[in-house]
Short mmCIF file of C-alpha atoms in Angstrom, two decimals:
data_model
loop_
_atom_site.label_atom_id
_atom_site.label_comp_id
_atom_site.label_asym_id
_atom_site.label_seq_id
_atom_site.Cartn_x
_atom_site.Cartn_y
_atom_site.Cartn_z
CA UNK M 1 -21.06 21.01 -18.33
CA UNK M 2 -22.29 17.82 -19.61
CA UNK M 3 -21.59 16.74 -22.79
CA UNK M 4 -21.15 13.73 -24.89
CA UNK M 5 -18.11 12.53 -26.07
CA UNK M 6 -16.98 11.54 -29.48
CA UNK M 7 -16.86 8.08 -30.82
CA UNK M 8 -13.17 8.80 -32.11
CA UNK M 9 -12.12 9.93 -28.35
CA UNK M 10 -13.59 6.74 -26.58
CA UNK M 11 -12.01 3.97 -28.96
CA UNK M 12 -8.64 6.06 -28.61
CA UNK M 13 -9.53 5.23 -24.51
CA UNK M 14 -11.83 2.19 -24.24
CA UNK M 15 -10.55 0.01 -26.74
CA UNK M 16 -13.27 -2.56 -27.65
CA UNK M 17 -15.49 -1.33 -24.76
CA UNK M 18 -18.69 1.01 -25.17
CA UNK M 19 -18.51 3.10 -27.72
CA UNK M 20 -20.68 6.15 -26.10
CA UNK M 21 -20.07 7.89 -22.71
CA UNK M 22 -23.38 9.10 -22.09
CA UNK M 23 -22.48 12.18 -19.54
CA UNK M 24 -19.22 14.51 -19.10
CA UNK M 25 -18.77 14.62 -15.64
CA UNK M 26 -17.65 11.80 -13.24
CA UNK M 27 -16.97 12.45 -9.05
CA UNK M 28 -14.81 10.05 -7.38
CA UNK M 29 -14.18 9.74 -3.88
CA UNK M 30 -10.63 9.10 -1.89
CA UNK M 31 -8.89 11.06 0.47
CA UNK M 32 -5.52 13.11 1.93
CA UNK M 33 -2.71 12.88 -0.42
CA UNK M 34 -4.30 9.92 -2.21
CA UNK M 35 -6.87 12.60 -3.40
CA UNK M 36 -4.31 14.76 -4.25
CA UNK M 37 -2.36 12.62 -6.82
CA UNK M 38 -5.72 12.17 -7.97
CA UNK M 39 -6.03 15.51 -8.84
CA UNK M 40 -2.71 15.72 -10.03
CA UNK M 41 -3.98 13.78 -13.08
CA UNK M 42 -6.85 15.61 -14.45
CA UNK M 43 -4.98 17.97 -16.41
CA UNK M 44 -3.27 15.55 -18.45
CA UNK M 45 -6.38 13.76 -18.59
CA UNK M 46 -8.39 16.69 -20.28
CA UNK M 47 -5.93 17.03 -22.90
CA UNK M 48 -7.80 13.86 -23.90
CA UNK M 49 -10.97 13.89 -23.18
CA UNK M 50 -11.56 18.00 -22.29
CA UNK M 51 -15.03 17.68 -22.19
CA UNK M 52 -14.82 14.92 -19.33
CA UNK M 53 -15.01 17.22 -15.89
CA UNK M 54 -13.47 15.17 -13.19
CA UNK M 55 -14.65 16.62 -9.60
CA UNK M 56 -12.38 14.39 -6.53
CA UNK M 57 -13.49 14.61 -2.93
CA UNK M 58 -11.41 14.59 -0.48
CA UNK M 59 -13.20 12.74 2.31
CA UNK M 60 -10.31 11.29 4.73
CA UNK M 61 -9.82 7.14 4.51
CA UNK M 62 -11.98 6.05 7.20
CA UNK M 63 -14.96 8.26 6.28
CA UNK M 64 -14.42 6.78 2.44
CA UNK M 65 -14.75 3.66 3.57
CA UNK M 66 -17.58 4.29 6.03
CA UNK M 67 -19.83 6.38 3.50
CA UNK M 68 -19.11 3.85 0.44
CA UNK M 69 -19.99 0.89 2.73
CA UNK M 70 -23.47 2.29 3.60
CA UNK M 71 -24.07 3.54 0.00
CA UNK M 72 -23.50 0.10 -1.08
CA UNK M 73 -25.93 -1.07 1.86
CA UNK M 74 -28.30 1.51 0.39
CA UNK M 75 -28.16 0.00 -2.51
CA UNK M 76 -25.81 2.69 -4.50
CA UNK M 77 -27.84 5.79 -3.27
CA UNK M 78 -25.64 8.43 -2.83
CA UNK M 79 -22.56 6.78 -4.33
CA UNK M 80 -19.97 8.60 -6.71
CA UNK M 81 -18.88 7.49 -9.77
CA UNK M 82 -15.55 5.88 -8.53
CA UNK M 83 -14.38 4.93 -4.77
CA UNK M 84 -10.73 4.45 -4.03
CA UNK M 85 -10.76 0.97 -2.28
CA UNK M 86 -7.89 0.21 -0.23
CA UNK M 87 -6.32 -3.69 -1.09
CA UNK M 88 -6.81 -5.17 2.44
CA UNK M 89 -10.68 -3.93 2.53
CA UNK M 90 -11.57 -4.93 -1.09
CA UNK M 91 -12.82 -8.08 -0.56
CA UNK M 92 -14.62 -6.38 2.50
CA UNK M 93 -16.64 -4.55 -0.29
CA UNK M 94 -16.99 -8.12 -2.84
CA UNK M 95 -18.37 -10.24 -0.58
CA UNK M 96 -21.05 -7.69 1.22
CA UNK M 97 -21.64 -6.10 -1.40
CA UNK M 98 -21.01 -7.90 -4.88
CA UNK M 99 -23.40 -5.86 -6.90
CA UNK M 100 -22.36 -2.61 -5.71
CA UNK M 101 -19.71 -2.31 -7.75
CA UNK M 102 -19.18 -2.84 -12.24
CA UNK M 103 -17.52 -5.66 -13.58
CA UNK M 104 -14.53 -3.84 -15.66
CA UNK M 105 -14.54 -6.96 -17.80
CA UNK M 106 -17.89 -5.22 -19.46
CA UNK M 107 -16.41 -1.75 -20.26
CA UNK M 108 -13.76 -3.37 -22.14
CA UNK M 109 -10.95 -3.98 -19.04
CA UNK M 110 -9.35 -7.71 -21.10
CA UNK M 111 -6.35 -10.19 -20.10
CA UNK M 112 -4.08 -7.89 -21.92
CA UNK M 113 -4.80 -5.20 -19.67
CA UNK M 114 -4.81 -7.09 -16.12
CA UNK M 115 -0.79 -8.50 -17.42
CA UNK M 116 0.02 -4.78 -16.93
CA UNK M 117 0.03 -4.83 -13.21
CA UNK M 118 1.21 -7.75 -10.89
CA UNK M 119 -0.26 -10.59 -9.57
CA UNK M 120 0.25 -9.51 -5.87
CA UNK M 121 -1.74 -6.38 -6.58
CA UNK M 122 -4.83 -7.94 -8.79
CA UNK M 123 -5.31 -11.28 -5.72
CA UNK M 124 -7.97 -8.79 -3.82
CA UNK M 125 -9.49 -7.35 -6.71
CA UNK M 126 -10.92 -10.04 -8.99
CA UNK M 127 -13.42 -12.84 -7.96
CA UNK M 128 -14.09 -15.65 -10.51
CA UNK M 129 -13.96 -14.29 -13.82
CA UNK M 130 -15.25 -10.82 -12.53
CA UNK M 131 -12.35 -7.85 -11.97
CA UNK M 132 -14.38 -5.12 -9.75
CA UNK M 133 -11.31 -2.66 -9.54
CA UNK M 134 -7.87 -1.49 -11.45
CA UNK M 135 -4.91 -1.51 -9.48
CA UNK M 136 -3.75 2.06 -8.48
CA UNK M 137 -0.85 2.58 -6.11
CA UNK M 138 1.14 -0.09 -4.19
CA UNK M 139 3.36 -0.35 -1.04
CA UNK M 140 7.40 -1.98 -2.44
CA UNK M 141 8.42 -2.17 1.39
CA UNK M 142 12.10 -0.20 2.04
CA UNK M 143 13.92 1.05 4.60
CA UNK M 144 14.34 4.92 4.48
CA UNK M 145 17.11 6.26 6.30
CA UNK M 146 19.20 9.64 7.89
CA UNK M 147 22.43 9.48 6.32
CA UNK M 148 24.14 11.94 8.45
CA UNK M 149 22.67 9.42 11.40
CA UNK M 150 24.66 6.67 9.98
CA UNK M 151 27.62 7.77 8.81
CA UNK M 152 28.23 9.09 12.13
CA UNK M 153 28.13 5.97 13.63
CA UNK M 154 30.07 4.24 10.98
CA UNK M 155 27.18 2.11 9.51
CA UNK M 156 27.44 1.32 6.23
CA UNK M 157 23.60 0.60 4.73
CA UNK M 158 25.00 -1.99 2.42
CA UNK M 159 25.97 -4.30 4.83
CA UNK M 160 22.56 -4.55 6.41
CA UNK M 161 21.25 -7.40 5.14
CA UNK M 162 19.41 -9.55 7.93
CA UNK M 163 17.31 -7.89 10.93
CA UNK M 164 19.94 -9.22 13.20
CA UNK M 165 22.21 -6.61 11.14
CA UNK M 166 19.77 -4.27 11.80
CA UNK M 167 19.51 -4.27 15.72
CA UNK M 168 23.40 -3.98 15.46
CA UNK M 169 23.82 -1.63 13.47
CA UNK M 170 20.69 0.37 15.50
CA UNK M 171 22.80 0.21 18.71
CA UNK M 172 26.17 1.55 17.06
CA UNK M 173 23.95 4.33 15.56
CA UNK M 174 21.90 5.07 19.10
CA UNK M 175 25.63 4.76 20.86
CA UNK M 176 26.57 7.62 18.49
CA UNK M 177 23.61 9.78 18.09
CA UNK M 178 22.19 10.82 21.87
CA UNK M 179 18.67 10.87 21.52
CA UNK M 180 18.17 9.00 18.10
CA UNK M 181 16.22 5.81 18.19
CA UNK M 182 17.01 3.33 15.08
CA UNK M 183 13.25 2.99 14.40
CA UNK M 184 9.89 3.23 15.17
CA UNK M 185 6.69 1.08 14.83
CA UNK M 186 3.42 1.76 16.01
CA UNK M 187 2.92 -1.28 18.62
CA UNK M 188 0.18 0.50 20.02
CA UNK M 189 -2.47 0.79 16.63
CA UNK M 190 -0.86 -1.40 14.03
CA UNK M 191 0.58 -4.41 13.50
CA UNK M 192 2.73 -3.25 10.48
CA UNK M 193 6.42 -4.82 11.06
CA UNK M 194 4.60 -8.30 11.30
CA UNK M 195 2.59 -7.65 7.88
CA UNK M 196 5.98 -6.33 6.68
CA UNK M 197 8.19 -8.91 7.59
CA UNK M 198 5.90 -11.92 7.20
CA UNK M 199 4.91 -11.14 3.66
CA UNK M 200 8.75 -10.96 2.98
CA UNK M 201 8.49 -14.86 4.12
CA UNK M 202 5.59 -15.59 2.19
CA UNK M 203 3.40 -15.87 5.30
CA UNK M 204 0.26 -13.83 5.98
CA UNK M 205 -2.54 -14.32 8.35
CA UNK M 206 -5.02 -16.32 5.61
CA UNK M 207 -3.64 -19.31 2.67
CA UNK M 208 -3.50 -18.05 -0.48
CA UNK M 209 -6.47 -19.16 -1.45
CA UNK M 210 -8.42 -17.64 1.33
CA UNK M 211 -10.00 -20.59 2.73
CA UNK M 212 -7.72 -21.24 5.69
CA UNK M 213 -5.86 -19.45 8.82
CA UNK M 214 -2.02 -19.74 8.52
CA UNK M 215 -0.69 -17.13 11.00
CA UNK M 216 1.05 -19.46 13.30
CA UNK M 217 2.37 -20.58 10.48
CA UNK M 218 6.91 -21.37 11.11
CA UNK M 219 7.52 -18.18 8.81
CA UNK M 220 4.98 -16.26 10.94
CA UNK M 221 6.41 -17.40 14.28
CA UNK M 222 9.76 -16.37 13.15
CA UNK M 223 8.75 -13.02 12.42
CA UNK M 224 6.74 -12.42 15.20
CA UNK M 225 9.93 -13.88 17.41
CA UNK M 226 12.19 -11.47 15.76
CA UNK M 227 10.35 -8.26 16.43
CA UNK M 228 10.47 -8.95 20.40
CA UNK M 229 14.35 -9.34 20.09
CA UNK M 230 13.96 -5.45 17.78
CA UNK M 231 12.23 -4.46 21.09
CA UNK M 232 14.13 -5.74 23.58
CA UNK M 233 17.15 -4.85 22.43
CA UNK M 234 15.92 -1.27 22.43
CA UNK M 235 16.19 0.02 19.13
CA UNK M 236 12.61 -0.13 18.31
CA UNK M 237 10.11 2.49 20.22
CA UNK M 238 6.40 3.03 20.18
CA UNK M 239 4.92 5.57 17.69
CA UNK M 240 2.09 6.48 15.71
CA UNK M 241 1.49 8.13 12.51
CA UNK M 242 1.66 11.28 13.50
CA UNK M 243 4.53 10.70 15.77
CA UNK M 244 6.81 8.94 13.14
CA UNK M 245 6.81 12.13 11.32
CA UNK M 246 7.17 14.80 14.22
CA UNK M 247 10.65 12.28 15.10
CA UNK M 248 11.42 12.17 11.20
CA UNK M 249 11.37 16.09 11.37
CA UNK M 250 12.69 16.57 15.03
CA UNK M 251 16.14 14.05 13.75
CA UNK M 252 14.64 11.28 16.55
CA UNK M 253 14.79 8.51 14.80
CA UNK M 254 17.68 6.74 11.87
CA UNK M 255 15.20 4.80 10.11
CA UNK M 256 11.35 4.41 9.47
CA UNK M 257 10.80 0.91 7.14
CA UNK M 258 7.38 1.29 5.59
CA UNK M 259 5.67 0.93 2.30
CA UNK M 260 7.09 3.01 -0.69
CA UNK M 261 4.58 5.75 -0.75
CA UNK M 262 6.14 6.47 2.45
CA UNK M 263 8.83 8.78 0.27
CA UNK M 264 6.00 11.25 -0.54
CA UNK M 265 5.24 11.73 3.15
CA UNK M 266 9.37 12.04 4.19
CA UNK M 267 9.50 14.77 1.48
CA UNK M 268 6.83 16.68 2.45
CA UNK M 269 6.11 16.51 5.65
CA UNK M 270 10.05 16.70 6.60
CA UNK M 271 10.76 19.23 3.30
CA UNK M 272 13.36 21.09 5.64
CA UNK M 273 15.87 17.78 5.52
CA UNK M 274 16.59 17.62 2.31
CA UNK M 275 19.33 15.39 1.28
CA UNK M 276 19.96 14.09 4.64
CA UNK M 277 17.53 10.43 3.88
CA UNK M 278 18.22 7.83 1.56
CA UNK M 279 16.97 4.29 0.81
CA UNK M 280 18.27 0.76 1.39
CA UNK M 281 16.11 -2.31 0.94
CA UNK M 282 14.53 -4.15 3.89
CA UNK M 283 16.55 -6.49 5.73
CA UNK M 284 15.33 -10.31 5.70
CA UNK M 285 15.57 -13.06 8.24
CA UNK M 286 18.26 -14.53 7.29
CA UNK M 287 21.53 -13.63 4.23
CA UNK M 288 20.36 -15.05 1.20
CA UNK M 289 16.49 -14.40 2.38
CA UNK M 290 14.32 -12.54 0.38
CA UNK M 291 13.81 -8.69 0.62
CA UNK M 292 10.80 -7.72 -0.80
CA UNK M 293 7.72 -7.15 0.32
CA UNK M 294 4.31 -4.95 -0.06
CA UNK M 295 2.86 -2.90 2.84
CA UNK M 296 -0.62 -0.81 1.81
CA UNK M 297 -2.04 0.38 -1.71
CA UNK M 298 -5.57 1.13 -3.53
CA UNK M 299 -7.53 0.59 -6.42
CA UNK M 300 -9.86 2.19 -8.15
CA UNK M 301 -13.68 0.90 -8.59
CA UNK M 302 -16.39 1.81 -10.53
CA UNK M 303 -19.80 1.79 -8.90
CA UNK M 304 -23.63 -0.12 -10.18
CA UNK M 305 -24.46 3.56 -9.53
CA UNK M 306 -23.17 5.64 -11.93
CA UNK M 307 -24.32 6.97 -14.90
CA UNK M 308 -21.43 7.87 -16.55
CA UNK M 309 -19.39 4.28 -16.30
CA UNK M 310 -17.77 5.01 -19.61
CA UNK M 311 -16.29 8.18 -19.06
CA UNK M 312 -15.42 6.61 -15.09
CA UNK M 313 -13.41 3.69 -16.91
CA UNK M 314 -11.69 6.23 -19.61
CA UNK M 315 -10.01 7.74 -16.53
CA UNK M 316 -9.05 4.92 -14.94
CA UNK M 317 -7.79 3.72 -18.16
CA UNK M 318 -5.66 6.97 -18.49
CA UNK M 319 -4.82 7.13 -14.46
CA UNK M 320 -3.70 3.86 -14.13
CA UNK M 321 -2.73 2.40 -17.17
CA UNK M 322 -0.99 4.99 -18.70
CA UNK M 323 3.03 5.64 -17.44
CA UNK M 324 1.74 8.99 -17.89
CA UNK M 325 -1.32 8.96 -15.24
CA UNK M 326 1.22 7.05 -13.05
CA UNK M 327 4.19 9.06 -13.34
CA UNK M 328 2.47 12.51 -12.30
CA UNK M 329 1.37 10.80 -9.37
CA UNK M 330 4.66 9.58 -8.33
CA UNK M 331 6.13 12.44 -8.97
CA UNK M 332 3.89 14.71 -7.45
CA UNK M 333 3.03 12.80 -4.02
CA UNK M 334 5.28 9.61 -4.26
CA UNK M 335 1.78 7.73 -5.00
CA UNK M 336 4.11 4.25 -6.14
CA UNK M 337 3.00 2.84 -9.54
CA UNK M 338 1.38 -0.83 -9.69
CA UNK M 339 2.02 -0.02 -13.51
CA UNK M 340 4.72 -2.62 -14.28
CA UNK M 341 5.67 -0.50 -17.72
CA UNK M 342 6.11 2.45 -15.12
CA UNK M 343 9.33 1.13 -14.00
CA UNK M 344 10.72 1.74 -17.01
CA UNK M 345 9.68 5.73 -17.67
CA UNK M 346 12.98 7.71 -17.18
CA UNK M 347 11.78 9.47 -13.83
CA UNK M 348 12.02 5.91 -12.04
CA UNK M 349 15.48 6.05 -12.80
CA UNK M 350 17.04 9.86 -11.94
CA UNK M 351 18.27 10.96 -9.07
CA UNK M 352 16.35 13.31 -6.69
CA UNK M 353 17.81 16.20 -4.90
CA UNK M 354 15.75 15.24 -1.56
CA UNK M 355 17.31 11.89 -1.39
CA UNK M 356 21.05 13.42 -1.99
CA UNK M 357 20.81 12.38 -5.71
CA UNK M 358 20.03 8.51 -5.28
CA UNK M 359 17.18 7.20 -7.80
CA UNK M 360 15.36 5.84 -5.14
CA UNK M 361 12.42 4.65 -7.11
CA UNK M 362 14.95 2.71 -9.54
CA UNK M 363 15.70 1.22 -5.80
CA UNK M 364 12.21 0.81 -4.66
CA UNK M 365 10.06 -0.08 -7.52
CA UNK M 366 12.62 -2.91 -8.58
CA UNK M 367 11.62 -5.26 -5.52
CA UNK M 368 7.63 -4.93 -6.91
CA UNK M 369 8.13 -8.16 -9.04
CA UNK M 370 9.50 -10.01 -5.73
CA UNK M 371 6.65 -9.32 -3.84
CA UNK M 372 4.76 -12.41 -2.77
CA UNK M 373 0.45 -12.02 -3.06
CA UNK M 374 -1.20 -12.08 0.57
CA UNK M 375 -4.66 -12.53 0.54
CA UNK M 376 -6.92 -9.83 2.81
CA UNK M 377 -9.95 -12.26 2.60
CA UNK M 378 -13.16 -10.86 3.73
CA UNK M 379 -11.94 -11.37 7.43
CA UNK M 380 -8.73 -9.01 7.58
CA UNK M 381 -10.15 -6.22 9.64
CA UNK M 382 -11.49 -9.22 11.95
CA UNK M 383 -7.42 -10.63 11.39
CA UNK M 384 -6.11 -7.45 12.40
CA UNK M 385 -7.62 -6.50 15.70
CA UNK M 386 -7.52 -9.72 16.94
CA UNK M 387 -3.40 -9.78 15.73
CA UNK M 388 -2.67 -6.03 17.37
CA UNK M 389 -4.35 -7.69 20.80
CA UNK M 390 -1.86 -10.38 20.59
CA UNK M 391 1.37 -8.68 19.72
CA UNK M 392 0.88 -6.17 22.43
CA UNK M 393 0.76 -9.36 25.28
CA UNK M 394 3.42 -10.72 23.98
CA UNK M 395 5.38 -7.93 23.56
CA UNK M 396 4.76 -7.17 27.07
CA UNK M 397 5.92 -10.89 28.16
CA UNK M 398 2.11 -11.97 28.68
CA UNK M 399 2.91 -15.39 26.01
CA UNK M 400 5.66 -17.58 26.39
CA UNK M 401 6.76 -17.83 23.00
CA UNK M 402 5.89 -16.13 19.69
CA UNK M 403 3.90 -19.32 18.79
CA UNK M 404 1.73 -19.83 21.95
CA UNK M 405 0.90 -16.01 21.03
CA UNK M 406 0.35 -17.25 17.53
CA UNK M 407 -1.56 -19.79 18.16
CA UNK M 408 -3.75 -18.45 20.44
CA UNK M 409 -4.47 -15.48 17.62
CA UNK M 410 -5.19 -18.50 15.17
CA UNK M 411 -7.64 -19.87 17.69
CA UNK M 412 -9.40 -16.67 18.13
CA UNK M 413 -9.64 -16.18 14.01
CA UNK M 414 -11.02 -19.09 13.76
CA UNK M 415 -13.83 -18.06 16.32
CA UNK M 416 -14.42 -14.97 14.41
CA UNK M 417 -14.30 -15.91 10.96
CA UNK M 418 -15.19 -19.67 10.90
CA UNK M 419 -12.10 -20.81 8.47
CA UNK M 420 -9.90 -23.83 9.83
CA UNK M 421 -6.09 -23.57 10.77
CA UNK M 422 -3.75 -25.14 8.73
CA UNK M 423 -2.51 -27.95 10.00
#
């Protein structure tokens, strides 16, 4: 039903921006459990504003990005009200597409409201003086763990602090648990333990400020060097998505270090565990290194096409800028808040049968102000195939160091996108 909402109700949820939402309904397009904490929102959202419907799609990721990208090229036809926009892609979408999508700034989005997230998680999503998305969910890397796994073996978590502790304490635990690997990775599809680890030493594949190539950068070799002694030494194996969570399940594997949204998929996907996982934080190169780092995460954009951009930014306002928008989605689907005042709400902090009582968000969401910004740039899908090319020759001996692999990637970014390397 379309209806038009009060002046009292949008100043309670805008602020200074328009005072008039011209239409009650608002689509918005995302997909799989993303979707879901989506959803997960709308009730508390219509105690506000019940005469805003809120309709979510559930399209999968790659088709979102797919359909968005040609409704953009289409100049909007066809287009929903709001698009979740993954971090890495964003400025995929800016630089194609810059009018495809509403400067926040003009529905009343101000410098008081962008200090409420992050720097790391606002890098992708503002150009200039324009913001073209809110931060939604973001990725505080960890290491989630089988308890039973280690104590079996005698490993105590706390003592792993470098990836060197890591492959040792991965042997002890495969020595003492026939048929567990320590972890998994998916060498095949991703490059995800070299995004991991190289954002934890402030490397990435493009300079902060976009305009140059730094992934044979010293941090970068490093990284890349230490994941060939993870594999070599054996206590790293080959597996997808899918196939991390049939081993989680199946008690194949110790440890699976991902972003934290990976807690929603443990818990559900592996529901018949409970209390057997826990949390440390990731390991770093070195003692004193640092251990924080972000893997994945969204935002939410408003599109040029929609004709109910008030109502659109009211929700985003209440979804993502509200502990209470944030919360239900952690709660519900382990959707981690970019929220900073979200670390504070007194969920973050209890513990949670599933993880045998530890307040593993407490754990995980404290490492978010650590976490150094890495630029996507325009070119990270170019980056990232040319990157998952390289680490699989080199994992396979086919370079003779990590930085003659690293190099060579640099040279053939540099083909693709253009940029120089840093020298």
């Amino acid at each position: 039903m379309r209806t038009t909402l009060t002046c009292a109700a949008l100043v309670l949820a805008l602020g200074s921006g328009p005072a008039l939402a011209q239409s009650g309904e608002i689509t918005i397009w995302s997909w799989n459990i993303a979707a879901s904490s989506l959803k997960a929102t709308v009730e508390g959202f219509n105690k506000q504003f019940p005469d805003i419907k809120v309709t979510v799609q559930d399209l999968g990721n790659q088709p979102t990005y797919d359909k968005s990208i040609a409704g953009c090229a289409a100049g909007g036809v066809g287009l929903p009200d709001i698009i979740s926009i993954e971090n890495g892609e964003a400025e995929n979408y800016w630089s194609q597409f810059p009018d495809c999508f509403v400067d926040l700034h003009t529905l009343g989005y101000t410098a008081q409201d962008q200090a409420k997230f992050p720097d790391f998680k606002r890098t992708e999503l503002e150009v200039g003086d324009k913001a073209y998305a809110m931060p939604w969910d973001s990725g505080p890397v960890a290491a989630f763990y089988r308890r039973d796994f280690y104590e079996k073996a005698g490993v105590d978590p706390a003592s792993i602090k470098t990836w060197d502790d890591f492959i040792a304490a991965g042997k002890k635990i495969q020595a003492a648990n026939p048929g567990v690997t320590m972890t998994n990775a998916d060498f095949n599809g991703d490059t995800e333990f070299f995004r991991m680890i190289s954002n934890e030493q402030g490397c990435a594949y493009f300079a902060a400020d976009g305009q140059s190539i730094t992934v044979n950068q010293p941090k970068c070799v490093d990284t890349l060097t230490k994941i060939k002694e993870m594999k070599d030494a054996g206590i790293i194996t080959s597996a997808d998505w899918s196939t991390k969570i049939t081993n989680n399940t199946a008690g194949t594997v110790a440890t699976q270090v991902y972003g934290g949204w990976y807690e929603g998929t443990i818990r559900t996907e592996s529901a018949g565990e409970n209390g057997k996982w826990g949390v440390y934080p990731m390991p770093s190169l070195t003692a004193d290194g640092p251990r924080a780092a972000n893997l994945g995460g969204s935002s939410l954009a408003i599109t040029s096409a929609s004709k109910n951009k008030e109502a659109a930014y009211a929700y985003l306002k209440y979804t993502l800028e509200t502990n209470e928008g944030q919360i239900a989605m952690l709660k519900g689907f382990g959707l981690v808040p970019s929220l900073i005042s979200a670390l504070d709400d007194p969920y973050v902090s209890e513990g949670l049968p599933y993880w045998g009582g530890q307040a593993v968000w407490k754990d995980i969401l404290a490492t978010l102000p650590k976490v150094v910004p890495s630029r996507g740039t325009p070119f990270q899908s170019d980056a990232e195939i040319i990157m998952r090319a390289v680490q699989t020759k080199y994992l396979g001996g086919g370079y003779p160091d990590a930085k003659a692999a690293l190099d060579d990637a640099a040279s053939q970014i540099a083909s693709a996108t253009g940029l120089p390397i840093m020298e």
